[in-house]
Amino acid sequence: MSPQQPSEDDHVNNDRSLAQLAWAIESSVGQFKLILARCNYASLRDRLISRLQEICQVEIRVLAVQQSRKTLYTAIQEEFGEEIPGCVMVVGLESVQNLSVMLTSANQVREEFRKNFAFPLVLWIDDEIYKQLIQFAPDLESWATTRNFDISTQELVDFII
């Protein structure tokens, strides 16, 4: 296998996952759908969000959660109020000071998400947040579909060097 093969495979897999994510968003407009986008690299996440905003037929609004936030539901509610966006993507969960409290709270009010957020909600998470989500918000996690995004071997080498 050539050294370039993993890079091409990762690129193709990310493109496929991105197309699936766009389809999931487009097919869920007007209803609550929780989607987990697993990506361990902020630079890759940002590129994927930009690309998704280009290819998706739905307006995507990005909410960067403040590190002092205690509840995800309130953060979304205060940002959008009565507005019903096409899709909301949440970034910044990795910097939340007490993520376990936020996830526990989200799990407790999961029905409120479904009742009051008539749009697809995409949470960009890394592997560590995913572990915490399973631990502190298992019911919420069970509602979600997940898309995985990996950095190519060459991008990782370039990042390290």
mmCIF file of N, CA, C and O in Angstrom, residues 69-72 96-108 132 136:
data_model
loop_
_atom_site.group_PDB
_atom_site.id
_atom_site.type_symbol
_atom_site.label_atom_id
_atom_site.label_comp_id
_atom_site.label_asym_id
_atom_site.label_seq_id
_atom_site.Cartn_x
_atom_site.Cartn_y
_atom_site.Cartn_z
ATOM 1 N N ARG A 69 -21.033 28.382 30.092
ATOM 2 C CA ARG A 69 -22.410 27.887 29.982
ATOM 3 C C ARG A 69 -22.607 26.627 30.810
ATOM 4 O O ARG A 69 -21.750 25.772 30.875
ATOM 5 N N LYS A 70 -23.803 26.529 31.405
ATOM 6 C CA LYS A 70 -24.124 25.350 32.190
ATOM 7 C C LYS A 70 -25.162 24.467 31.495
ATOM 8 O O LYS A 70 -25.218 23.268 31.752
ATOM 9 N N THR A 71 -25.987 25.073 30.622
ATOM 10 C CA THR A 71 -27.011 24.265 29.953
ATOM 11 C C THR A 71 -26.997 24.517 28.451
ATOM 12 O O THR A 71 -26.967 25.653 27.993
ATOM 13 N N LEU A 72 -27.028 23.449 27.715
ATOM 14 C CA LEU A 72 -27.049 23.515 26.256
ATOM 15 C C LEU A 72 -28.398 24.021 25.771
ATOM 16 O O LEU A 72 -28.476 24.855 24.870
ATOM 17 N N VAL A 96 -16.166 23.876 27.388
ATOM 18 C CA VAL A 96 -17.119 24.113 28.477
ATOM 19 C C VAL A 96 -16.485 23.676 29.794
ATOM 20 O O VAL A 96 -15.944 22.567 29.898
ATOM 21 N N GLN A 97 -16.545 24.555 30.792
ATOM 22 C CA GLN A 97 -15.856 24.309 32.059
ATOM 23 C C GLN A 97 -16.380 23.081 32.797
ATOM 24 O O GLN A 97 -15.608 22.325 33.362
ATOM 25 N N ASN A 98 -17.679 22.895 32.826
ATOM 26 C CA ASN A 98 -18.236 21.743 33.528
ATOM 27 C C ASN A 98 -19.161 20.991 32.581
ATOM 28 O O ASN A 98 -20.384 21.040 32.707
ATOM 29 N N LEU A 99 -18.550 20.297 31.644
ATOM 30 C CA LEU A 99 -19.315 19.616 30.601
ATOM 31 C C LEU A 99 -20.237 18.545 31.168
ATOM 32 O O LEU A 99 -21.343 18.353 30.670
ATOM 33 N N SER A 100 -19.827 17.870 32.218
ATOM 34 C CA SER A 100 -20.679 16.823 32.795
ATOM 35 C C SER A 100 -22.009 17.407 33.276
ATOM 36 O O SER A 100 -23.057 16.786 33.088
ATOM 37 N N VAL A 101 -21.983 18.587 33.852
ATOM 38 C CA VAL A 101 -23.215 19.247 34.299
ATOM 39 C C VAL A 101 -24.087 19.590 33.095
ATOM 40 O O VAL A 101 -25.300 19.367 33.097
ATOM 41 N N MET A 102 -23.465 20.127 32.031
ATOM 42 C CA MET A 102 -24.211 20.485 30.831
ATOM 43 C C MET A 102 -24.863 19.253 30.206
ATOM 44 O O MET A 102 -26.029 19.284 29.825
ATOM 45 N N LEU A 103 -24.112 18.167 30.113
ATOM 46 C CA LEU A 103 -24.651 16.957 29.484
ATOM 47 C C LEU A 103 -25.745 16.325 30.339
ATOM 48 O O LEU A 103 -26.767 15.866 29.810
ATOM 49 N N THR A 104 -25.561 16.307 31.657
ATOM 50 C CA THR A 104 -26.593 15.774 32.556
ATOM 51 C C THR A 104 -27.874 16.578 32.420
ATOM 52 O O THR A 104 -28.972 16.020 32.332
ATOM 53 N N SER A 105 -27.738 17.893 32.370
ATOM 54 C CA SER A 105 -28.897 18.773 32.208
ATOM 55 C C SER A 105 -29.598 18.517 30.877
ATOM 56 O O SER A 105 -30.829 18.442 30.817
ATOM 57 N N ALA A 106 -28.818 18.389 29.816
ATOM 58 C CA ALA A 106 -29.403 18.130 28.492
ATOM 59 C C ALA A 106 -30.160 16.810 28.496
ATOM 60 O O ALA A 106 -31.234 16.697 27.890
ATOM 61 N N ASN A 107 -29.624 15.827 29.163
ATOM 62 C CA ASN A 107 -30.291 14.526 29.245
ATOM 63 C C ASN A 107 -31.621 14.649 29.987
ATOM 64 O O ASN A 107 -32.626 14.048 29.591
ATOM 65 N N GLN A 108 -31.642 15.444 31.047
ATOM 66 C CA GLN A 108 -32.854 15.601 31.857
ATOM 67 C C GLN A 108 -33.960 16.339 31.111
ATOM 68 O O GLN A 108 -35.137 16.086 31.356
ATOM 69 N N GLN A 132 -18.080 11.150 27.450
ATOM 70 C CA GLN A 132 -18.846 11.832 28.491
ATOM 71 C C GLN A 132 -20.339 11.848 28.157
ATOM 72 O O GLN A 132 -21.178 11.727 29.051
ATOM 73 N N PHE A 136 -22.960 10.658 30.794
ATOM 74 C CA PHE A 136 -23.818 11.616 31.476
ATOM 75 C C PHE A 136 -25.150 11.889 30.774
ATOM 76 O O PHE A 136 -26.054 12.467 31.371
#
